Amino acid sequence: MVTSFVLKVASRCNLNCSYCYMYNLGDKTYLKQPKFMSLDTMTTFAEKLSRYSDENGLKSFQIVFHGGEPLLYPKEFYRESIKIFREKLSDSYFDFVLQTNGVGLDEEWYSLFNELNIRVGVSIDGPKEYHDQYRVFHNGKGSYDEVRSAIQLGLDKGMHGVLSVVNLNISPQELYQEFKDLNILSFNLLLPDGHFDKLPDGIIREKVNTSNYTPYADWLIELFAIWKSDPDRPNMRFFKTLIQLIAGEEVGDQVLGLKKNGVAILETNGNLEVADSIRACYEGITRNDINIHTHEIDSVLADPLFDIYINSHQMVNEKCLNCPIYEICGGGFLLNRYSNENGFDNPTIYCHDMIKLVSYIQNDLINSLPEEVCREMDLTRVSYHEIVEELESQGPVSVQKNIKDKLLAYSLA
Ligand code: SF4
């Protein structure tokens, strides 16, 4: 069931980040979207959400205000939007979240978000020297100084945490020190967007998913060791989720684990779509004709791409079905599996990285925990090389033909 909705309240951004999937990875359809979501669209969405809530017995929703840049949406619209949700769904619980690039996030904004009970996350890509290479204004000027001020202001004003895209050019020690210097209590990391035909910067095409080429795992393992040895470490969601999954907990998200993805995107014009970063596959891939003004929320479940997305940890390549760490990796984020040749019928571009990272953390847990606890948790040592070898031979589990056909349907070959 979809219980988390990402509302694209503004379709434009005041930054022009070089790696951004919205604007710089191959899809220009945002140009056809209205710049802002109207209150009429917001009201219609809340009405349809109320009906969807009653019909499915759902009383708890996450609403994420996103963009483009959500701080471009007028303050007054936030007051109105929250009022609309509270009125139309008076018996529901809401977790309101907003993810911003931090530019212009001042005292007034923080007061508003505290008043409306909206949790705020800020994106920063490490120390100034690196952040300013990627997160730039349209005139090329870096945004670090503004973002740092916004984070510092937010430390005692309820800022929820920060989000960074992994940049292999920053040493893990340097990145960690930056977060410590900023007194950040919670951070999360995203692997860069990309797929087999549009790899993240610096990744060597011929080496992807070949033995011993694990640049992201090597980087993340170094960061994990630094994080783990810090008695006063901030919360780090990516590592925490991996540890929980290794311990057998049923957690996860669109990247990790086997949980279904209960997230839908509401575009500024009211279109209901799949996670927007998947646009980086090719122009228009996420677009459909399902609009909140003409359709019910359930309609999005009939969109074939949405079907794959929501079941993306079940609809996986055959190698994943036979992989010893499938329950932890989940086959990876859907975008990272795409290739023009096979559509979504691939393991993720981070496959070898995941095998190495999960093996390292699992073995590290075993080294750190008493034997009886490991036995209770059914934790056994794993080896990167053994898993890689195992995946090279044909496994016993076959992928169903109808699932393979669905994954291949997005091939451009
Ligand atoms: S590690 Fe590779 S093969 Fe295993 S589940 Fe993840 S993507 Fe699939």
Coordinates of C-alpha atoms in Angstrom, one line a residue, residues 144-400:
Y144 CA 28.2 26.0 0.8
D145 CA 28.2 29.2 2.9
E146 CA 24.4 29.6 2.8
V147 CA 23.8 25.9 3.5
R148 CA 26.3 25.8 6.4
S149 CA 24.6 28.8 8.0
A150 CA 21.2 27.1 7.6
I151 CA 22.5 24.0 9.3
Q152 CA 24.0 25.9 12.1
L153 CA 20.9 27.8 12.7
G154 CA 18.9 24.6 12.6
L155 CA 20.9 22.9 15.3
D156 CA 18.8 24.3 18.1
K157 CA 15.7 24.9 15.9
G158 CA 14.7 21.3 15.3
M159 CA 16.5 20.5 12.1
H160 CA 16.0 16.8 11.6
G161 CA 19.3 15.8 9.9
V162 CA 21.4 16.2 6.8
L163 CA 21.6 14.2 3.7
S164 CA 24.7 13.8 1.4
V165 CA 25.5 12.0 -1.8
V166 CA 28.6 9.9 -1.6
N167 CA 31.5 11.5 -3.3
L168 CA 34.5 9.3 -3.6
N169 CA 36.8 12.3 -4.0
I170 CA 36.2 13.3 -0.4
S171 CA 38.0 11.1 2.1
P172 CA 35.6 9.4 4.6
Q173 CA 37.6 11.0 7.4
E174 CA 37.2 14.5 6.0
L175 CA 33.5 14.0 5.5
Y176 CA 33.0 12.6 9.0
Q177 CA 35.0 15.5 10.5
E178 CA 32.8 18.0 8.6
F179 CA 29.7 16.5 10.2
K180 CA 31.3 16.4 13.6
D181 CA 32.4 20.1 13.2
L182 CA 28.9 21.0 12.3
N183 CA 27.6 19.1 15.4
I184 CA 25.2 17.1 13.3
L185 CA 23.3 14.5 15.3
S186 CA 21.8 12.6 12.4
F187 CA 22.9 12.1 8.8
N188 CA 22.2 9.8 5.9
L189 CA 24.1 9.0 2.7
L190 CA 22.8 8.3 -0.8
L191 CA 24.7 6.4 -3.4
P192 CA 24.9 8.6 -6.6
D193 CA 22.1 8.2 -9.1
G194 CA 23.0 6.4 -12.2
H195 CA 22.6 3.2 -14.2
F196 CA 24.6 1.0 -16.5
D197 CA 24.4 3.4 -19.4
K198 CA 24.9 6.6 -17.3
L199 CA 27.3 5.7 -14.6
P200 CA 28.2 8.0 -11.7
D201 CA 31.3 10.2 -12.4
G202 CA 34.6 8.4 -12.2
I203 CA 33.2 4.9 -12.4
I204 CA 35.0 2.7 -15.0
R205 CA 32.4 1.1 -17.2
E206 CA 34.4 -2.0 -18.1
K207 CA 35.1 -2.7 -14.4
V208 CA 31.5 -2.4 -13.0
N209 CA 30.6 -5.5 -11.1
T210 CA 33.9 -7.3 -11.8
S211 CA 35.8 -8.9 -9.0
N212 CA 37.7 -6.6 -6.7
Y213 CA 36.3 -3.4 -8.2
T214 CA 34.4 -2.0 -5.2
P215 CA 35.1 1.7 -4.9
Y216 CA 31.9 2.5 -3.0
A217 CA 32.3 -0.4 -0.6
D218 CA 35.9 0.5 0.1
W219 CA 34.9 4.1 0.8
L220 CA 31.9 3.1 3.0
I221 CA 33.8 0.5 4.9
E222 CA 36.3 3.2 5.9
L223 CA 33.5 5.5 6.9
F224 CA 31.8 2.7 8.9
A225 CA 35.0 2.0 10.8
I226 CA 35.4 5.7 11.7
W227 CA 31.7 6.0 12.7
K228 CA 31.8 2.8 14.8
S229 CA 34.9 3.8 16.7
D230 CA 33.4 7.2 17.7
P231 CA 31.7 6.8 21.1
D232 CA 29.7 10.0 20.4
R233 CA 28.7 9.0 16.9
P234 CA 25.7 10.6 15.1
N235 CA 22.8 8.5 14.0
M236 CA 23.6 7.2 10.5
R237 CA 20.5 5.7 8.8
F238 CA 22.2 3.8 6.0
F239 CA 24.5 1.9 8.3
K240 CA 21.8 1.5 10.9
T241 CA 19.4 -0.1 8.4
L242 CA 22.1 -2.5 7.2
I243 CA 22.9 -3.6 10.7
Q244 CA 19.2 -4.1 11.4
L245 CA 18.8 -6.1 8.2
I246 CA 21.8 -8.3 9.0
A247 CA 20.3 -8.8 12.4
G248 CA 17.2 -10.1 10.7
E249 CA 14.8 -7.2 11.4
E250 CA 12.2 -6.5 8.8
V251 CA 13.2 -3.0 7.9
G252 CA 14.2 -1.4 4.6
D253 CA 13.4 1.2 2.0
Q254 CA 13.6 1.7 -1.7
V255 CA 17.3 0.8 -1.7
L256 CA 17.7 -1.9 0.9
G257 CA 15.8 -4.9 2.2
L258 CA 12.7 -6.7 0.9
K259 CA 10.0 -4.3 2.1
K260 CA 7.6 -3.0 -0.6
N261 CA 8.0 0.6 -1.6
G262 CA 5.0 2.5 -0.4
V263 CA 6.0 5.8 -1.9
A264 CA 4.3 7.8 -4.7
I265 CA 5.2 11.1 -6.2
L266 CA 2.6 13.9 -6.7
E267 CA 3.8 16.3 -9.4
T268 CA 3.0 20.0 -9.4
N269 CA 0.2 19.4 -12.0
G270 CA -1.3 16.6 -9.9
N271 CA 0.2 13.6 -11.8
L272 CA 0.8 10.6 -9.6
E273 CA 4.0 8.8 -10.6
V274 CA 6.8 6.5 -9.5
A275 CA 9.9 7.8 -7.7
D276 CA 11.2 10.7 -9.8
S277 CA 14.9 9.8 -9.8
I278 CA 13.9 6.9 -12.2
R279 CA 13.6 9.6 -14.8
A280 CA 17.3 9.3 -15.2
C281 CA 16.7 6.1 -17.2
Y282 CA 15.3 7.9 -20.3
E283 CA 13.1 10.9 -21.2
G284 CA 9.6 10.4 -20.0
I285 CA 9.9 7.0 -18.5
T286 CA 7.9 7.9 -15.4
R287 CA 5.2 9.8 -17.2
N288 CA 1.7 8.4 -17.3
D289 CA -1.9 9.9 -17.6
I290 CA -2.8 9.3 -13.9
N291 CA -3.8 12.7 -12.4
I292 CA -5.3 13.4 -9.0
H293 CA -7.9 15.6 -10.6
T294 CA -9.2 12.8 -12.7
H295 CA -8.2 9.6 -10.9
E296 CA -8.3 8.0 -7.5
I297 CA -5.0 7.3 -5.7
D298 CA -5.4 3.5 -6.2
S299 CA -5.2 4.1 -10.0
V300 CA -1.4 4.5 -9.7
L301 CA -1.1 0.8 -8.8
A302 CA -2.2 0.0 -12.4
D303 CA 0.8 1.8 -13.9
P304 CA 3.2 -0.9 -15.0
L305 CA 6.3 1.0 -13.9
F306 CA 4.7 1.7 -10.6
D307 CA 4.0 -2.0 -10.2
I308 CA 7.7 -2.8 -10.7
Y309 CA 8.7 0.0 -8.4
I310 CA 6.4 -0.9 -5.5
N311 CA 7.5 -4.6 -5.8
S312 CA 11.1 -3.7 -6.8
H313 CA 12.7 -5.9 -4.1
Q314 CA 10.6 -8.9 -5.3
M315 CA 10.9 -8.3 -9.0
V316 CA 14.6 -8.8 -9.4
N317 CA 17.1 -10.3 -11.7
E318 CA 17.7 -14.1 -11.3
K319 CA 21.2 -13.5 -9.8
C320 CA 19.6 -11.6 -6.9
L321 CA 17.1 -14.4 -6.2
N322 CA 20.1 -16.7 -5.8
C323 CA 22.3 -14.3 -3.9
P324 CA 23.1 -15.1 -0.2
I325 CA 22.6 -11.4 0.7
Y326 CA 19.4 -10.9 -1.2
E327 CA 17.4 -10.2 1.9
I328 CA 19.7 -7.4 2.9
C329 CA 20.5 -5.9 -0.5
G330 CA 17.1 -6.4 -2.0
G331 CA 18.7 -6.2 -5.5
G332 CA 19.3 -2.5 -5.0
F333 CA 17.4 0.7 -6.0
L334 CA 15.4 0.3 -9.2
L335 CA 17.2 3.1 -11.1
N336 CA 20.6 1.6 -10.4
R337 CA 19.6 -1.6 -12.1
Y338 CA 18.7 -0.1 -15.4
S339 CA 20.4 -0.6 -18.8
N340 CA 19.3 0.2 -22.3
E341 CA 19.9 -3.5 -23.2
N342 CA 18.0 -5.2 -20.4
G343 CA 15.7 -2.7 -18.9
F344 CA 15.5 -3.4 -15.2
D345 CA 16.6 -7.0 -15.5
N346 CA 20.1 -6.5 -13.9
P347 CA 21.6 -6.6 -10.5
T348 CA 22.4 -3.1 -9.3
I349 CA 25.5 -1.2 -10.6
Y350 CA 26.5 -1.4 -6.9
C351 CA 26.2 -5.2 -6.7
H352 CA 29.8 -5.9 -5.9
D353 CA 30.0 -3.0 -3.5
M354 CA 27.0 -4.3 -1.6
I355 CA 28.4 -7.8 -1.4
K356 CA 31.7 -6.4 0.0
L357 CA 30.0 -3.9 2.4
V358 CA 27.5 -6.3 3.8
S359 CA 30.2 -9.0 4.2
Y360 CA 32.4 -6.6 6.1
I361 CA 29.6 -5.3 8.4
Q362 CA 28.3 -8.8 9.1
N363 CA 31.8 -10.1 9.9
D364 CA 32.5 -7.0 12.0
L365 CA 29.3 -7.6 14.0
I366 CA 30.3 -11.2 14.6
N367 CA 33.7 -10.0 15.9
S368 CA 32.0 -7.5 18.2
L369 CA 29.2 -9.6 19.7
P370 CA 29.3 -12.5 22.1
E371 CA 29.2 -16.0 20.5
E372 CA 25.8 -16.9 22.0
V373 CA 24.2 -13.7 20.6
C374 CA 25.5 -14.4 17.1
R375 CA 24.1 -17.9 17.4
E376 CA 20.7 -16.6 18.5
M377 CA 20.8 -14.2 15.6
D378 CA 21.9 -16.9 13.2
L379 CA 24.9 -14.8 12.2
T380 CA 27.6 -16.6 10.3
R381 CA 30.8 -15.4 8.6
V382 CA 30.5 -14.4 5.0
S383 CA 33.2 -13.9 2.3
Y384 CA 33.0 -11.4 -0.6
H385 CA 35.0 -13.8 -2.8
E386 CA 32.8 -16.8 -2.0
I387 CA 29.6 -14.9 -2.7
V388 CA 31.0 -13.5 -6.0
E389 CA 32.0 -17.0 -7.0
E390 CA 28.6 -18.4 -6.1
L391 CA 26.9 -15.8 -8.2
E392 CA 28.9 -16.7 -11.2
S393 CA 27.4 -20.2 -11.4
Q394 CA 23.7 -20.8 -12.2
G395 CA 21.7 -20.8 -9.0
P396 CA 18.8 -23.1 -8.1
V397 CA 16.1 -20.4 -8.1
S398 CA 14.6 -19.3 -11.5
V399 CA 12.9 -16.0 -12.1
Q400 CA 9.3 -16.2 -13.2

